[in-house]
PDB file of C-alpha atoms in Angstrom:
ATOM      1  CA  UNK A   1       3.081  -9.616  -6.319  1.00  0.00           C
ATOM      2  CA  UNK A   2      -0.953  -8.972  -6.580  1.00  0.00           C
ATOM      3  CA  UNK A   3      -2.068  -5.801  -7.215  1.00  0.00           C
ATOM      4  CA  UNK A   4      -1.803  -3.396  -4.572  1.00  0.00           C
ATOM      5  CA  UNK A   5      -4.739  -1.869  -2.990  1.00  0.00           C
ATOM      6  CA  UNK A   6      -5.434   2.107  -3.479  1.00  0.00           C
ATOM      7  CA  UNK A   7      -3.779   2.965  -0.265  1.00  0.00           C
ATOM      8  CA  UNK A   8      -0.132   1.420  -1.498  1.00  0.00           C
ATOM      9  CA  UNK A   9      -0.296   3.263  -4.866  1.00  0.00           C
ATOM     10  CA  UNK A  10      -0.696   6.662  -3.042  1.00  0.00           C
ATOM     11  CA  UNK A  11       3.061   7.433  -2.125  1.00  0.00           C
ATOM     12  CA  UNK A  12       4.171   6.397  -5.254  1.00  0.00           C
ATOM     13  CA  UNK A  13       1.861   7.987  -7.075  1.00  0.00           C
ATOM     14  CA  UNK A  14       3.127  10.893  -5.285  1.00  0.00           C
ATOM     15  CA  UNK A  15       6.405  10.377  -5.175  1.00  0.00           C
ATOM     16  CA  UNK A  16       6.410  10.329  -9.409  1.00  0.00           C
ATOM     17  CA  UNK A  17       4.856  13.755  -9.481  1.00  0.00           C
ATOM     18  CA  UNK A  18       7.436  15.571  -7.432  1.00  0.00           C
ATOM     19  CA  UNK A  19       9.242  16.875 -10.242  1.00  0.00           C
ATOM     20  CA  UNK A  20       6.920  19.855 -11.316  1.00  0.00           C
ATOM     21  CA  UNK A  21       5.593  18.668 -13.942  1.00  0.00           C
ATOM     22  CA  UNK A  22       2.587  17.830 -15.396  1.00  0.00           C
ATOM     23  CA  UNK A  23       1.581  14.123 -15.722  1.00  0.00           C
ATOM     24  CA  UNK A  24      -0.808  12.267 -17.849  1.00  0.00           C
ATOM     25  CA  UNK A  25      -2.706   9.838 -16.318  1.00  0.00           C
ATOM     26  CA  UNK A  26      -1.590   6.780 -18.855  1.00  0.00           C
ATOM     27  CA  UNK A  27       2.271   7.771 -18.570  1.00  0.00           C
ATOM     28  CA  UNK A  28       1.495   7.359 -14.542  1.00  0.00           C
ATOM     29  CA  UNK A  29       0.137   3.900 -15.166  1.00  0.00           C
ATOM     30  CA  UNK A  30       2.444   2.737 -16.855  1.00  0.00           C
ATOM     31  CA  UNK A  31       5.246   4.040 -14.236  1.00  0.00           C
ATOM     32  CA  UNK A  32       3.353   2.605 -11.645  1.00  0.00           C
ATOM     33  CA  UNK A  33       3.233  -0.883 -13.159  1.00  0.00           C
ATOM     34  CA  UNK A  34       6.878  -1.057 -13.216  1.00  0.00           C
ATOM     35  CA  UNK A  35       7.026   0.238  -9.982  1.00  0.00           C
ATOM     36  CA  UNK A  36       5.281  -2.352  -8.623  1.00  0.00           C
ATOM     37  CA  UNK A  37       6.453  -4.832 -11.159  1.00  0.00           C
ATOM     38  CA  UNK A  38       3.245  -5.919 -12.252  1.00  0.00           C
ATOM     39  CA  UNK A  39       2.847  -9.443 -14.487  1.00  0.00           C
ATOM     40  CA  UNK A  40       0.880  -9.485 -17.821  1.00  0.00           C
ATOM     41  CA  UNK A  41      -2.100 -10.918 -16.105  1.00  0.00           C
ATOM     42  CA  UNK A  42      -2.074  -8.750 -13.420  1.00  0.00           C
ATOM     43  CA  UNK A  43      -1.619  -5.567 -15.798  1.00  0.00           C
ATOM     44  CA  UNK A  44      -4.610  -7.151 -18.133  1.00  0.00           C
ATOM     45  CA  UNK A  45      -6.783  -8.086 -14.970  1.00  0.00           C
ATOM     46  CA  UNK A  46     -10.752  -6.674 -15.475  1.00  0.00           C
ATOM     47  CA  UNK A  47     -13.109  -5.536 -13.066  1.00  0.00           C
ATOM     48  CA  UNK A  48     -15.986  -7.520 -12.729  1.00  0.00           C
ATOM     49  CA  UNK A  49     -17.728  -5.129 -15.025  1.00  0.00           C
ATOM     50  CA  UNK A  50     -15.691  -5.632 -17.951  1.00  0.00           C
ATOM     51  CA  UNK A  51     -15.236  -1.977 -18.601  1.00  0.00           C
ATOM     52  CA  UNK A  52     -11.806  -1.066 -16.726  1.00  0.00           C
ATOM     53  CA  UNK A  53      -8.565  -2.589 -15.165  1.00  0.00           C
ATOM     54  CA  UNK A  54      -8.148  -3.508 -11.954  1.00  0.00           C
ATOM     55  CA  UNK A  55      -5.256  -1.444 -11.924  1.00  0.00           C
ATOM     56  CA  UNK A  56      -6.270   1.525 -13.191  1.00  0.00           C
ATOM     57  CA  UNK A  57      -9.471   1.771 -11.313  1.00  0.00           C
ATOM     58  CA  UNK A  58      -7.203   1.415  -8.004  1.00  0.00           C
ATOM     59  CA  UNK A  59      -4.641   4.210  -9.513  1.00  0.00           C
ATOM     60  CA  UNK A  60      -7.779   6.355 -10.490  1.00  0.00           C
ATOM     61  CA  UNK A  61      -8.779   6.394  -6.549  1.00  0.00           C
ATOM     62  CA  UNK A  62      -5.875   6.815  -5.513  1.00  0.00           C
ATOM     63  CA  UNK A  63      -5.677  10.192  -7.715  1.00  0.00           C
ATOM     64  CA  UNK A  64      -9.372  11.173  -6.442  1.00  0.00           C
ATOM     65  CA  UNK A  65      -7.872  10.777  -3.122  1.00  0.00           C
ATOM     66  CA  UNK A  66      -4.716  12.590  -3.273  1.00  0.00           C
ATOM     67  CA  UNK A  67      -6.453  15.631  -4.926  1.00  0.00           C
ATOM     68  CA  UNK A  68      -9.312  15.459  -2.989  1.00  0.00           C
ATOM     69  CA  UNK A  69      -6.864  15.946   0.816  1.00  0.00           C
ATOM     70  CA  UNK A  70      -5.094  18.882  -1.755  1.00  0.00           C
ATOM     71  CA  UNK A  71      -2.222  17.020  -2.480  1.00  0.00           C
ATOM     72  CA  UNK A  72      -2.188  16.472  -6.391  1.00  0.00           C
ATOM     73  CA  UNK A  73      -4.505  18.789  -8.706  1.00  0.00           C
ATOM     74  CA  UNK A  74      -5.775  18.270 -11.860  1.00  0.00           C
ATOM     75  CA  UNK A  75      -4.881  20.582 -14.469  1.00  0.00           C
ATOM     76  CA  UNK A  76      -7.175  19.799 -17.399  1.00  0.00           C
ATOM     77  CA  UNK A  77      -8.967  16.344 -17.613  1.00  0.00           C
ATOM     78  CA  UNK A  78      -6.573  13.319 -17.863  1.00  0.00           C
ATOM     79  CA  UNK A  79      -3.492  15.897 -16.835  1.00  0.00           C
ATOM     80  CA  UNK A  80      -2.287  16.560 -13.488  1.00  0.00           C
ATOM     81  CA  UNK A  81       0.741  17.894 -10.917  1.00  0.00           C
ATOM     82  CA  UNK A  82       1.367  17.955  -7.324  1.00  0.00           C
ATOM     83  CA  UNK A  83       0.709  21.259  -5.329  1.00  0.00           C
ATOM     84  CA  UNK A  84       3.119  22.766  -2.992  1.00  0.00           C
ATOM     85  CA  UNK A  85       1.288  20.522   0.013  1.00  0.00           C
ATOM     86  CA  UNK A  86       2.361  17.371  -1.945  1.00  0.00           C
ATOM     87  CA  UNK A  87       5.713  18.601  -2.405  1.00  0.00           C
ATOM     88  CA  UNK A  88       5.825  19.472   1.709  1.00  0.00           C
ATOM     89  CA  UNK A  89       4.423  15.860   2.320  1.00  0.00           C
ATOM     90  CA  UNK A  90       6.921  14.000   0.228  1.00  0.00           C
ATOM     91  CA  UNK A  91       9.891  16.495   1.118  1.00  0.00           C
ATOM     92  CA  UNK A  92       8.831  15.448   5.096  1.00  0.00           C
ATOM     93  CA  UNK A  93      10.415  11.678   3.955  1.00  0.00           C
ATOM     94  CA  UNK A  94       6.628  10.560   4.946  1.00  0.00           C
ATOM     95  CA  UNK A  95       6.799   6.188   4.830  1.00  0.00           C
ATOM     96  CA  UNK A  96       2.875   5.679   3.899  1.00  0.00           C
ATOM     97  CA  UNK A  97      -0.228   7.701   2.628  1.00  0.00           C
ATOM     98  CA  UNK A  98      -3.319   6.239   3.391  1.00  0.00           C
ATOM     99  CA  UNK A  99      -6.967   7.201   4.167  1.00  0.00           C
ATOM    100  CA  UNK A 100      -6.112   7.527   8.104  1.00  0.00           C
ATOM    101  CA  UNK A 101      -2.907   9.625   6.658  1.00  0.00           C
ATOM    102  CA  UNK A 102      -5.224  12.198   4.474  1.00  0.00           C
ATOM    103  CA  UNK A 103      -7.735  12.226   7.400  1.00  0.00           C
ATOM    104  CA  UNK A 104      -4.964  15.051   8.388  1.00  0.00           C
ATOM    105  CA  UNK A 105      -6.402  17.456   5.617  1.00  0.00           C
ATOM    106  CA  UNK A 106     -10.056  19.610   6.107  1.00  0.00           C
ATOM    107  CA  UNK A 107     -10.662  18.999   2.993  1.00  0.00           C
ATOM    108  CA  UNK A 108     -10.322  15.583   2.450  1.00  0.00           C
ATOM    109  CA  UNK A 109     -12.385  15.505   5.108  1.00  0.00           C
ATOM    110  CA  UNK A 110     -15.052  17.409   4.029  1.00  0.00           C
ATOM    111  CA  UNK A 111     -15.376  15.453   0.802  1.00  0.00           C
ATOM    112  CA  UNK A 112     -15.582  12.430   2.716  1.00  0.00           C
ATOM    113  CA  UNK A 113     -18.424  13.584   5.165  1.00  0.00           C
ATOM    114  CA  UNK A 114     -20.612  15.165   2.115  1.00  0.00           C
ATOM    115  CA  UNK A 115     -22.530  12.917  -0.251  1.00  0.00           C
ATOM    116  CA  UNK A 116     -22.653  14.689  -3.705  1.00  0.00           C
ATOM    117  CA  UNK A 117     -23.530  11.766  -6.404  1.00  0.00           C
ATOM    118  CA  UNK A 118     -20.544  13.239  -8.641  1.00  0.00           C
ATOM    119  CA  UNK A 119     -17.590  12.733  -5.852  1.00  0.00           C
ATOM    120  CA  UNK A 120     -18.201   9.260  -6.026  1.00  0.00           C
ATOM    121  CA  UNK A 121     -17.945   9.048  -9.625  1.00  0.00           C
ATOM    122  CA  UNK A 122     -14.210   8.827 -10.664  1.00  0.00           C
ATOM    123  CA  UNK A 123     -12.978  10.016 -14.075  1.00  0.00           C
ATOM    124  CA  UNK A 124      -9.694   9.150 -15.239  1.00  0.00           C
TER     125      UNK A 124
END
Protein backbone atom coordinates (compact mmCIF):
# COMPACT_ATOMS: atom_id res chain seq x y z
CA UNK A 1 0.00 0.00 0.00
CA UNK A 2 1.65 3.70 -0.57
CA UNK A 3 0.89 6.19 1.64
CA UNK A 4 -2.41 7.59 1.51
CA UNK A 5 -3.04 11.08 0.57
CA UNK A 6 -4.52 13.65 3.35
CA UNK A 7 -8.02 13.15 2.20
CA UNK A 8 -7.94 9.10 3.09
CA UNK A 9 -6.46 9.72 6.58
CA UNK A 10 -9.41 12.07 7.47
CA UNK A 11 -12.17 9.42 8.46
CA UNK A 12 -9.87 7.51 10.24
CA UNK A 13 -8.40 10.03 11.87
CA UNK A 14 -11.80 10.71 12.95
CA UNK A 15 -13.08 7.69 13.49
CA UNK A 16 -10.03 7.07 16.37
CA UNK A 17 -11.13 10.14 18.24
CA UNK A 18 -14.73 9.19 18.79
CA UNK A 19 -14.23 7.95 22.12
CA UNK A 20 -14.03 11.30 24.16
CA UNK A 21 -10.92 11.43 24.79
CA UNK A 22 -8.09 13.33 24.35
CA UNK A 23 -5.41 12.22 21.81
CA UNK A 24 -1.82 12.98 21.33
CA UNK A 25 -0.75 13.54 18.11
CA UNK A 26 2.20 10.66 18.15
CA UNK A 27 -0.26 7.95 19.74
CA UNK A 28 -2.57 8.96 16.47
CA UNK A 29 0.35 8.23 14.20
CA UNK A 30 1.15 5.45 15.27
CA UNK A 31 -2.68 4.12 15.16
CA UNK A 32 -2.91 5.34 11.87
CA UNK A 33 0.11 3.43 10.55
CA UNK A 34 -1.40 0.25 11.54
CA UNK A 35 -4.47 1.25 10.23
CA UNK A 36 -3.26 1.58 7.06
CA UNK A 37 -0.64 -1.05 7.49
CA UNK A 38 2.17 0.94 6.58
CA UNK A 39 5.84 -0.86 5.66
CA UNK A 40 9.12 0.31 7.34
CA UNK A 41 10.00 2.33 4.34
CA UNK A 42 6.91 3.80 3.94
CA UNK A 43 6.69 4.73 7.83
CA UNK A 44 10.55 6.11 7.50
CA UNK A 45 9.77 7.90 4.07
CA UNK A 46 11.15 11.91 4.19
CA UNK A 47 9.88 14.83 2.60
CA UNK A 48 12.00 16.28 0.21
CA UNK A 49 13.13 18.67 2.86
CA UNK A 50 14.57 16.27 5.14
CA UNK A 51 12.86 17.69 8.15
CA UNK A 52 9.50 15.53 8.47
CA UNK A 53 7.75 12.22 7.34
CA UNK A 54 5.77 11.85 4.64
CA UNK A 55 3.34 10.48 6.84
CA UNK A 56 3.10 12.69 9.39
CA UNK A 57 3.06 15.78 7.33
CA UNK A 58 -0.13 14.15 5.48
CA UNK A 59 -1.71 13.22 9.13
CA UNK A 60 -0.76 16.84 10.30
CA UNK A 61 -3.14 18.26 7.33
CA UNK A 62 -5.41 16.17 7.75
CA UNK A 63 -5.74 17.44 11.57
CA UNK A 64 -5.52 21.25 10.26
CA UNK A 65 -8.35 20.24 8.16
CA UNK A 66 -10.64 18.49 10.39
CA UNK A 67 -10.32 21.30 13.04
CA UNK A 68 -10.32 23.90 10.76
CA UNK A 69 -14.40 22.62 9.19
CA UNK A 70 -14.94 22.28 13.43
CA UNK A 71 -14.71 18.79 13.53
CA UNK A 72 -11.64 17.93 15.86
CA UNK A 73 -10.19 20.76 18.31
CA UNK A 74 -7.10 21.12 19.76
CA UNK A 75 -6.88 21.19 23.35
CA UNK A 76 -3.34 22.31 24.17
CA UNK A 77 -0.52 22.01 21.49
CA UNK A 78 0.21 18.39 20.35
CA UNK A 79 -3.29 17.27 22.27
CA UNK A 80 -6.58 17.06 20.76
CA UNK A 81 -10.49 15.56 20.77
CA UNK A 82 -13.37 15.56 18.53
CA UNK A 83 -16.27 18.11 19.16
CA UNK A 84 -19.83 17.18 19.27
CA UNK A 85 -19.94 17.99 15.17
CA UNK A 86 -17.33 15.18 14.74
CA UNK A 87 -19.17 12.92 16.85
CA UNK A 88 -22.62 13.85 14.64
CA UNK A 89 -20.48 13.26 11.41
CA UNK A 90 -19.11 9.89 12.34
CA UNK A 91 -22.42 8.80 14.26
CA UNK A 92 -24.22 9.71 10.52
CA UNK A 93 -22.09 6.26 9.26
CA UNK A 94 -20.49 9.02 6.72
CA UNK A 95 -18.13 6.60 3.95
CA UNK A 96 -15.43 9.52 3.10
CA UNK A 97 -14.22 13.01 4.40
CA UNK A 98 -12.59 14.97 2.00
CA UNK A 99 -12.03 18.65 1.04
CA UNK A 100 -15.40 18.65 -1.20
CA UNK A 101 -16.93 16.83 2.13
CA UNK A 102 -15.72 19.81 4.66
CA UNK A 103 -16.70 22.36 1.94
CA UNK A 104 -20.17 21.62 3.95
CA UNK A 105 -18.84 23.68 7.03
CA UNK A 106 -18.71 27.95 7.06
CA UNK A 107 -15.89 27.71 8.61
CA UNK A 108 -13.81 25.58 6.81
CA UNK A 109 -14.74 27.65 4.33
CA UNK A 110 -13.80 30.74 5.56
CA UNK A 111 -10.30 29.55 6.38
CA UNK A 112 -9.95 28.43 2.99
CA UNK A 113 -11.04 31.77 1.24
CA UNK A 114 -8.73 34.00 3.75
CA UNK A 115 -4.97 34.13 3.31
CA UNK A 116 -3.41 34.66 6.83
CA UNK A 117 0.48 33.51 6.48
CA UNK A 118 -0.06 31.44 9.87
CA UNK A 119 -3.10 29.08 8.49
CA UNK A 120 -0.83 27.77 6.12
CA UNK A 121 1.74 26.94 8.52
CA UNK A 122 0.92 23.53 10.18
CA UNK A 123 2.16 22.62 13.68
CA UNK A 124 1.99 19.24 14.86
Amino acid sequence: MAIPDYQKIMLPLLQHTNDGKVHTARELRRTLEDYFDLTTEEHQHLLPSGQQTTFQNRVAWAKTYLERAGLLKNIRRGHFTNTDRGREVINSSVSRIDYKFLQRFPEFQAWRTTSHSDDNTVVF
